[in-house]
Amino acid sequence: MPSQKLRHPKPTDLPLHGGRRRVAFVTGAARGIGQAVAIKLARDGLDIAINDLDLSDLEDTKRQVEAIGSCCFLTAGDVTDERRVEEMIDEVVGKLKYLDVMIANAGITYGKAIVEMSAEEMLHVLKVNTVGVHLCYKYAARHMIKQGTGGKLIAAASAAALRGSRVASAYGASKFAIRGYNQSAALEFAKHSITCNCYAPGYIATNMTDWDNLNFPDAAKVKLNMENAIKSLPIDRFGQVEDVSNLVSFLVSRDSDYITGQILPVGGGYHML
């Protein structure tokens, strides 16, 4: 369901080709980092498509994006459903005409000891976090290659893709996998002027780090590990979603055109490369 157009920046103010506005598709955009990214990219002058499991959950993000003056198109769907991902990206291109930026942000967290976790639980985390990124990259890249104007494929990794954590093996494995997958994608798509990069949030204040309200078997242990880790950070505080969206804004910009295959941490010094 397309939204009402409000105001647009002058074409001369926009870092794009052909005088048109660039288009970004952000998954998992109902709240948290995904919402912050959608709003920041709207401020940067892009038109925005947003996704989550339920359309009604996207209304707040839509309102904020449109208030800035960008078009906002909503589409609901599960990023693990290949047919639906293909349909959603086709819908975005059908409504907004182009797709220049894919932000594969949707993901889940999970905390359970290795000796207690079933194969089904492990596979569920991998399917959402890793296969979901693959499907977004796959179908977004097809459109970008067809357009012939390059593009930006950007995935949500994590500090857990740089260093393992207790009671977070499934989550860590899924994020390490994204890191390797993104490097392969960067090699495949460079010839099409498509860059591929990951942002790696550390301890960011979102619903996914609100362990008091997450019903996981070992949530209390994960919360304690997290609190101890934050105390040891050089910048000893929770990060804010804007800390992440500012980095994503750079990766989306033309200033990052010579950067690909990278994972960039936003974690207060949790991991120094």
mmCIF file of C-alpha atoms in Angstrom:
data_model
loop_
_atom_site.group_PDB
_atom_site.id
_atom_site.type_symbol
_atom_site.label_atom_id
_atom_site.label_comp_id
_atom_site.label_asym_id
_atom_site.label_seq_id
_atom_site.Cartn_x
_atom_site.Cartn_y
_atom_site.Cartn_z
ATOM 1 C CA MET A 1 0.000 0.000 0.000
ATOM 2 C CA PRO A 2 1.786 3.149 -1.215
ATOM 3 C CA SER A 3 1.761 6.272 0.906
ATOM 4 C CA GLN A 4 1.001 9.897 0.211
ATOM 5 C CA LYS A 5 3.852 11.971 -1.169
ATOM 6 C CA LEU A 6 4.611 15.105 0.805
ATOM 7 C CA ARG A 7 7.667 17.172 -0.094
ATOM 8 C CA HIS A 8 10.877 16.171 -1.824
ATOM 9 C CA PRO A 9 14.320 17.765 -1.672
ATOM 10 C CA LYS A 10 15.509 19.434 -4.857
ATOM 11 C CA PRO A 11 17.083 16.927 -7.275
ATOM 12 C CA THR A 12 20.322 18.932 -7.161
ATOM 13 C CA ASP A 13 20.583 18.174 -3.441
ATOM 14 C CA LEU A 14 20.426 14.425 -3.940
ATOM 15 C CA PRO A 15 23.461 12.139 -4.386
ATOM 16 C CA LEU A 16 21.977 10.067 -7.198
ATOM 17 C CA HIS A 17 21.955 9.365 -10.870
ATOM 18 C CA GLY A 18 19.600 10.825 -13.428
ATOM 19 C CA GLY A 19 18.071 13.410 -11.109
ATOM 20 C CA ARG A 20 15.814 10.846 -9.431
ATOM 21 C CA ARG A 21 15.535 9.942 -5.780
ATOM 22 C CA ARG A 22 17.214 6.754 -4.672
ATOM 23 C CA VAL A 23 15.075 4.003 -3.152
ATOM 24 C CA ALA A 24 15.932 1.927 -0.077
ATOM 25 C CA PHE A 25 14.141 -1.161 1.232
ATOM 26 C CA VAL A 26 14.553 -1.837 4.959
ATOM 27 C CA THR A 27 13.375 -5.107 6.522
ATOM 28 C CA GLY A 28 12.481 -5.399 10.188
ATOM 29 C CA ALA A 29 11.595 -1.700 10.249
ATOM 30 C CA ALA A 30 8.725 -1.595 12.741
ATOM 31 C CA ARG A 31 10.942 -0.607 15.643
ATOM 32 C CA GLY A 32 14.487 -0.452 16.951
ATOM 33 C CA ILE A 33 17.419 -0.270 14.568
ATOM 34 C CA GLY A 34 15.333 -0.898 11.446
ATOM 35 C CA GLN A 35 13.008 1.979 12.249
ATOM 36 C CA ALA A 36 15.935 4.295 12.999
ATOM 37 C CA VAL A 37 17.600 3.350 9.709
ATOM 38 C CA ALA A 38 14.437 4.032 7.694
ATOM 39 C CA ILE A 39 14.028 7.451 9.315
ATOM 40 C CA LYS A 40 17.682 8.385 8.845
ATOM 41 C CA LEU A 41 17.668 7.407 5.163
ATOM 42 C CA ALA A 42 14.507 9.456 4.650
ATOM 43 C CA ARG A 43 16.346 12.425 6.137
ATOM 44 C CA ASP A 44 19.151 11.699 3.683
ATOM 45 C CA GLY A 45 16.687 12.176 0.823
ATOM 46 C CA LEU A 46 15.804 8.602 -0.134
ATOM 47 C CA ASP A 47 12.359 7.169 -0.723
ATOM 48 C CA ILE A 48 11.748 4.259 1.618
ATOM 49 C CA ALA A 49 10.074 0.850 1.507
ATOM 50 C CA ILE A 50 9.699 -0.878 4.859
ATOM 51 C CA ASN A 51 8.890 -4.410 5.919
ATOM 52 C CA ASP A 52 7.912 -6.338 8.999
ATOM 53 C CA LEU A 53 5.696 -9.304 9.757
ATOM 54 C CA ASP A 54 2.564 -7.187 10.324
ATOM 55 C CA LEU A 55 1.578 -4.086 8.348
ATOM 56 C CA SER A 56 -0.050 -2.460 11.368
ATOM 57 C CA ASP A 57 3.286 -2.497 13.205
ATOM 58 C CA LEU A 58 4.799 -0.314 10.474
ATOM 59 C CA GLU A 59 2.420 2.620 10.826
ATOM 60 C CA ASP A 60 4.607 4.562 13.274
ATOM 61 C CA THR A 61 7.657 4.247 11.033
ATOM 62 C CA LYS A 62 5.589 5.253 8.014
ATOM 63 C CA ARG A 63 4.282 8.338 9.810
ATOM 64 C CA GLN A 64 7.785 9.491 10.732
ATOM 65 C CA VAL A 65 9.211 8.834 7.262
ATOM 66 C CA GLU A 66 6.392 10.709 5.543
ATOM 67 C CA ALA A 67 6.683 13.631 7.969
ATOM 68 C CA ILE A 68 10.225 14.105 6.666
ATOM 69 C CA GLY A 69 8.918 14.289 3.104
ATOM 70 C CA SER A 70 9.826 10.904 1.649
ATOM 71 C CA CYS A 71 7.552 8.381 0.015
ATOM 72 C CA CYS A 72 6.994 5.331 2.201
ATOM 73 C CA PHE A 73 5.743 1.997 0.888
ATOM 74 C CA LEU A 74 4.739 -0.750 3.312
ATOM 75 C CA THR A 75 4.946 -4.474 2.674
ATOM 76 C CA ALA A 76 4.497 -7.300 5.166
ATOM 77 C CA GLY A 77 6.154 -10.686 4.989
ATOM 78 C CA ASP A 78 8.486 -13.248 6.494
ATOM 79 C CA VAL A 79 12.073 -12.941 5.236
ATOM 80 C CA THR A 80 12.475 -16.727 5.444
ATOM 81 C CA ASP A 81 9.722 -17.249 2.848
ATOM 82 C CA GLU A 82 11.527 -17.165 -0.502
ATOM 83 C CA ARG A 83 8.463 -16.611 -2.634
ATOM 84 C CA ARG A 84 7.290 -13.789 -0.374
ATOM 85 C CA VAL A 85 10.699 -12.068 -0.395
ATOM 86 C CA GLU A 86 10.703 -12.148 -4.189
ATOM 87 C CA GLU A 87 7.159 -10.757 -4.234
ATOM 88 C CA MET A 88 7.980 -7.990 -1.762
ATOM 89 C CA ILE A 89 10.964 -6.775 -3.755
ATOM 90 C CA ASP A 90 8.910 -6.892 -6.954
ATOM 91 C CA GLU A 91 6.247 -4.826 -5.151
ATOM 92 C CA VAL A 92 8.819 -2.242 -4.067
ATOM 93 C CA VAL A 93 10.124 -1.857 -7.617
ATOM 94 C CA GLY A 94 6.581 -1.785 -8.976
ATOM 95 C CA LYS A 95 5.560 1.054 -6.662
ATOM 96 C CA LEU A 96 8.781 3.086 -6.373
ATOM 97 C CA LYS A 97 10.210 2.164 -9.809
ATOM 98 C CA TYR A 98 13.754 1.435 -8.620
ATOM 99 C CA LEU A 99 15.699 -0.343 -5.903
ATOM 100 C CA ASP A 100 19.097 1.128 -5.089
ATOM 101 C CA VAL A 101 19.653 0.064 -1.485
ATOM 102 C CA MET A 102 18.729 -3.171 0.317
ATOM 103 C CA ILE A 103 19.016 -3.147 4.106
ATOM 104 C CA ALA A 104 18.604 -6.759 5.299
ATOM 105 C CA ASN A 105 17.963 -5.818 8.908
ATOM 106 C CA ALA A 106 15.326 -8.312 10.081
ATOM 107 C CA GLY A 107 16.551 -10.802 12.651
ATOM 108 C CA ILE A 108 15.945 -12.475 15.979
ATOM 109 C CA THR A 109 17.987 -13.114 19.085
ATOM 110 C CA TYR A 110 18.054 -16.225 21.236
ATOM 111 C CA GLY A 111 19.779 -17.354 24.392
ATOM 112 C CA LYS A 112 20.109 -20.991 25.407
ATOM 113 C CA ALA A 113 22.943 -23.222 26.570
ATOM 114 C CA ILE A 114 24.473 -25.467 23.914
ATOM 115 C CA VAL A 115 23.743 -28.670 25.836
ATOM 116 C CA GLU A 116 20.059 -27.720 26.072
ATOM 117 C CA MET A 117 19.413 -26.384 22.564
ATOM 118 C CA SER A 118 17.665 -28.562 19.996
ATOM 119 C CA ALA A 119 18.558 -28.736 16.322
ATOM 120 C CA GLU A 120 15.204 -27.143 15.529
ATOM 121 C CA GLU A 121 15.981 -24.134 17.718
ATOM 122 C CA MET A 122 19.404 -23.708 16.136
ATOM 123 C CA LEU A 123 17.991 -24.001 12.611
ATOM 124 C CA HIS A 124 15.245 -21.467 13.307
ATOM 125 C CA VAL A 125 17.771 -18.786 14.304
ATOM 126 C CA LEU A 126 19.954 -19.570 11.289
ATOM 127 C CA LYS A 127 16.973 -19.473 8.951
ATOM 128 C CA VAL A 128 15.757 -16.055 10.075
ATOM 129 C CA ASN A 129 19.112 -14.353 10.528
ATOM 130 C CA THR A 130 21.202 -15.905 7.751
ATOM 131 C CA VAL A 131 18.864 -17.304 5.112
ATOM 132 C CA GLY A 132 16.786 -14.137 5.424
ATOM 133 C CA VAL A 133 19.826 -12.065 4.445
ATOM 134 C CA HIS A 134 20.549 -14.394 1.521
ATOM 135 C CA LEU A 135 17.041 -14.041 0.115
ATOM 136 C CA CYS A 136 17.094 -10.253 0.427
ATOM 137 C CA TYR A 137 20.489 -10.024 -1.270
ATOM 138 C CA LYS A 138 19.492 -12.500 -3.993
ATOM 139 C CA TYR A 139 16.329 -10.798 -5.175
ATOM 140 C CA ALA A 140 17.495 -7.227 -4.601
ATOM 141 C CA ALA A 141 20.667 -7.919 -6.591
ATOM 142 C CA ARG A 142 18.638 -9.242 -9.518
ATOM 143 C CA HIS A 143 16.843 -5.915 -9.802
ATOM 144 C CA MET A 144 20.006 -3.881 -9.300
ATOM 145 C CA ILE A 145 21.822 -5.806 -12.025
ATOM 146 C CA LYS A 146 18.863 -5.316 -14.369
ATOM 147 C CA GLN A 147 18.792 -1.567 -13.599
ATOM 148 C CA GLY A 148 22.475 -1.305 -14.421
ATOM 149 C CA THR A 149 23.090 1.578 -12.016
ATOM 150 C CA GLY A 150 24.871 -0.263 -9.214
ATOM 151 C CA GLY A 151 23.569 -0.517 -5.685
ATOM 152 C CA LYS A 152 24.178 -1.110 -2.009
ATOM 153 C CA LEU A 153 23.501 -4.428 -0.249
ATOM 154 C CA ILE A 154 23.795 -4.022 3.507
ATOM 155 C CA ALA A 155 23.163 -6.645 6.189
ATOM 156 C CA ALA A 156 22.728 -6.610 9.937
ATOM 157 C CA ALA A 157 25.565 -8.590 11.467
ATOM 158 C CA SER A 158 26.490 -8.117 15.120
ATOM 159 C CA ALA A 159 29.365 -7.847 17.542
ATOM 160 C CA ALA A 160 28.543 -11.550 17.941
ATOM 161 C CA ALA A 161 29.997 -11.997 14.433
ATOM 162 C CA LEU A 162 33.371 -10.879 15.777
ATOM 163 C CA ARG A 163 33.524 -12.647 19.109
ATOM 164 C CA GLY A 164 31.588 -15.505 20.663
ATOM 165 C CA SER A 165 29.369 -15.072 23.707
ATOM 166 C CA ARG A 166 28.187 -17.490 26.373
ATOM 167 C CA VAL A 167 24.656 -18.818 25.954
ATOM 168 C CA ALA A 168 24.390 -17.246 22.482
ATOM 169 C CA SER A 169 25.809 -19.924 20.195
ATOM 170 C CA ALA A 170 22.919 -19.979 17.704
ATOM 171 C CA TYR A 171 22.837 -16.212 17.415
ATOM 172 C CA GLY A 172 26.617 -15.982 17.107
ATOM 173 C CA ALA A 173 26.742 -18.711 14.471
ATOM 174 C CA SER A 174 24.076 -16.954 12.410
ATOM 175 C CA LYS A 175 25.955 -13.655 12.524
ATOM 176 C CA PHE A 176 29.376 -15.172 11.773
ATOM 177 C CA ALA A 177 27.698 -16.782 8.754
ATOM 178 C CA ILE A 178 26.420 -13.407 7.546
ATOM 179 C CA ARG A 179 29.947 -12.028 7.738
ATOM 180 C CA GLY A 180 31.307 -14.751 5.448
ATOM 181 C CA TYR A 181 28.301 -14.663 3.145
ATOM 182 C CA ASN A 182 28.650 -10.913 2.701
ATOM 183 C CA GLN A 183 32.290 -11.283 1.637
ATOM 184 C CA SER A 184 31.303 -13.786 -1.044
ATOM 185 C CA ALA A 185 28.515 -11.497 -2.222
ATOM 186 C CA ALA A 186 30.969 -8.599 -2.459
ATOM 187 C CA LEU A 187 33.183 -10.652 -4.765
ATOM 188 C CA GLU A 188 30.286 -11.731 -6.971
ATOM 189 C CA PHE A 189 28.608 -8.351 -7.341
ATOM 190 C CA ALA A 190 31.564 -5.956 -7.618
ATOM 191 C CA LYS A 191 31.523 -6.186 -11.415
ATOM 192 C CA HIS A 192 27.989 -4.772 -11.305
ATOM 193 C CA SER A 193 29.049 -1.791 -9.137
ATOM 194 C CA ILE A 194 27.128 -3.273 -6.213
ATOM 195 C CA THR A 195 28.853 -3.016 -2.839
ATOM 196 C CA CYS A 196 28.114 -5.384 0.049
ATOM 197 C CA ASN A 197 28.783 -4.478 3.676
ATOM 198 C CA CYS A 198 27.614 -5.350 7.189
ATOM 199 C CA TYR A 199 27.003 -3.232 10.246
ATOM 200 C CA ALA A 200 27.777 -4.952 13.536
ATOM 201 C CA PRO A 201 25.878 -3.486 16.495
ATOM 202 C CA GLY A 202 27.145 -4.190 19.970
ATOM 203 C CA TYR A 203 24.943 -3.585 22.994
ATOM 204 C CA ILE A 204 22.266 -1.288 21.586
ATOM 205 C CA ALA A 205 19.194 -0.307 23.604
ATOM 206 C CA THR A 206 16.335 -2.020 21.738
ATOM 207 C CA ASN A 207 13.608 -4.555 22.477
ATOM 208 C CA MET A 208 16.127 -7.286 21.555
ATOM 209 C CA THR A 209 18.357 -6.318 24.497
ATOM 210 C CA ASP A 210 15.484 -5.931 26.964
ATOM 211 C CA TRP A 211 16.231 -9.279 28.563
ATOM 212 C CA ASP A 212 13.828 -8.734 31.470
ATOM 213 C CA ASN A 213 10.957 -9.044 29.003
ATOM 214 C CA LEU A 214 12.324 -11.736 26.682
ATOM 215 C CA ASN A 215 11.025 -15.221 27.367
ATOM 216 C CA PHE A 216 14.193 -17.223 26.720
ATOM 217 C CA PRO A 217 15.352 -20.178 28.800
ATOM 218 C CA ASP A 218 18.645 -18.508 29.762
ATOM 219 C CA ALA A 219 17.656 -14.846 29.511
ATOM 220 C CA ALA A 220 18.919 -14.079 33.020
ATOM 221 C CA LYS A 221 22.382 -15.445 32.189
ATOM 222 C CA VAL A 222 22.541 -13.482 28.953
ATOM 223 C CA LYS A 223 21.488 -10.312 30.777
ATOM 224 C CA LEU A 224 24.265 -10.775 33.345
ATOM 225 C CA ASN A 225 26.848 -11.381 30.610
ATOM 226 C CA MET A 226 25.655 -8.256 28.822
ATOM 227 C CA GLU A 227 25.798 -6.070 31.927
ATOM 228 C CA ASN A 228 29.318 -7.232 32.739
ATOM 229 C CA ALA A 229 30.436 -6.634 29.157
ATOM 230 C CA ILE A 230 29.078 -3.086 29.112
ATOM 231 C CA LYS A 231 31.032 -2.246 32.263
ATOM 232 C CA SER A 232 34.229 -3.249 30.476
ATOM 233 C CA LEU A 233 33.595 -1.165 27.340
ATOM 234 C CA PRO A 234 35.863 1.812 26.644
ATOM 235 C CA ILE A 235 32.626 3.749 26.065
ATOM 236 C CA ASP A 236 30.735 2.248 28.988
ATOM 237 C CA ARG A 237 27.102 2.727 28.044
ATOM 238 C CA PHE A 238 24.390 1.183 25.943
ATOM 239 C CA GLY A 239 24.511 2.319 22.342
ATOM 240 C CA GLN A 240 21.498 4.051 20.853
ATOM 241 C CA VAL A 241 19.769 3.102 17.621
ATOM 242 C CA GLU A 242 20.948 6.380 16.094
ATOM 243 C CA ASP A 243 24.555 5.250 16.583
ATOM 244 C CA VAL A 244 23.800 2.414 14.171
ATOM 245 C CA SER A 245 21.643 4.352 11.715
ATOM 246 C CA ASN A 246 24.386 6.961 11.311
ATOM 247 C CA LEU A 247 26.812 4.247 10.200
ATOM 248 C CA VAL A 248 24.255 2.746 7.827
ATOM 249 C CA SER A 249 23.715 6.212 6.368
ATOM 250 C CA PHE A 250 27.410 6.336 5.491
ATOM 251 C CA LEU A 251 27.327 2.863 3.927
ATOM 252 C CA VAL A 252 24.343 3.920 1.811
ATOM 253 C CA SER A 253 26.030 7.144 0.691
ATOM 254 C CA ARG A 254 28.267 7.528 -2.337
ATOM 255 C CA ASP A 255 31.111 8.286 0.095
ATOM 256 C CA SER A 256 31.347 4.529 0.735
ATOM 257 C CA ASP A 257 31.572 3.487 -2.925
ATOM 258 C CA TYR A 258 35.122 2.124 -2.517
ATOM 259 C CA ILE A 259 34.227 0.018 0.531
ATOM 260 C CA THR A 260 32.924 -3.522 0.068
ATOM 261 C CA GLY A 261 33.047 -6.889 1.796
ATOM 262 C CA GLN A 262 33.463 -5.255 5.193
ATOM 263 C CA ILE A 263 31.943 -5.615 8.639
ATOM 264 C CA LEU A 264 31.900 -2.361 10.621
ATOM 265 C CA PRO A 265 31.335 -2.520 14.392
ATOM 266 C CA VAL A 266 29.184 -0.055 16.336
ATOM 267 C CA GLY A 267 29.849 -1.179 19.860
ATOM 268 C CA GLY A 268 31.649 1.352 22.001
ATOM 269 C CA GLY A 269 34.954 -0.456 21.533
ATOM 270 C CA TYR A 270 33.617 -3.936 22.352
ATOM 271 C CA HIS A 271 35.731 -5.334 19.540
ATOM 272 C CA MET A 272 38.610 -3.440 17.952
ATOM 273 C CA LEU A 273 39.692 -4.634 14.506
#
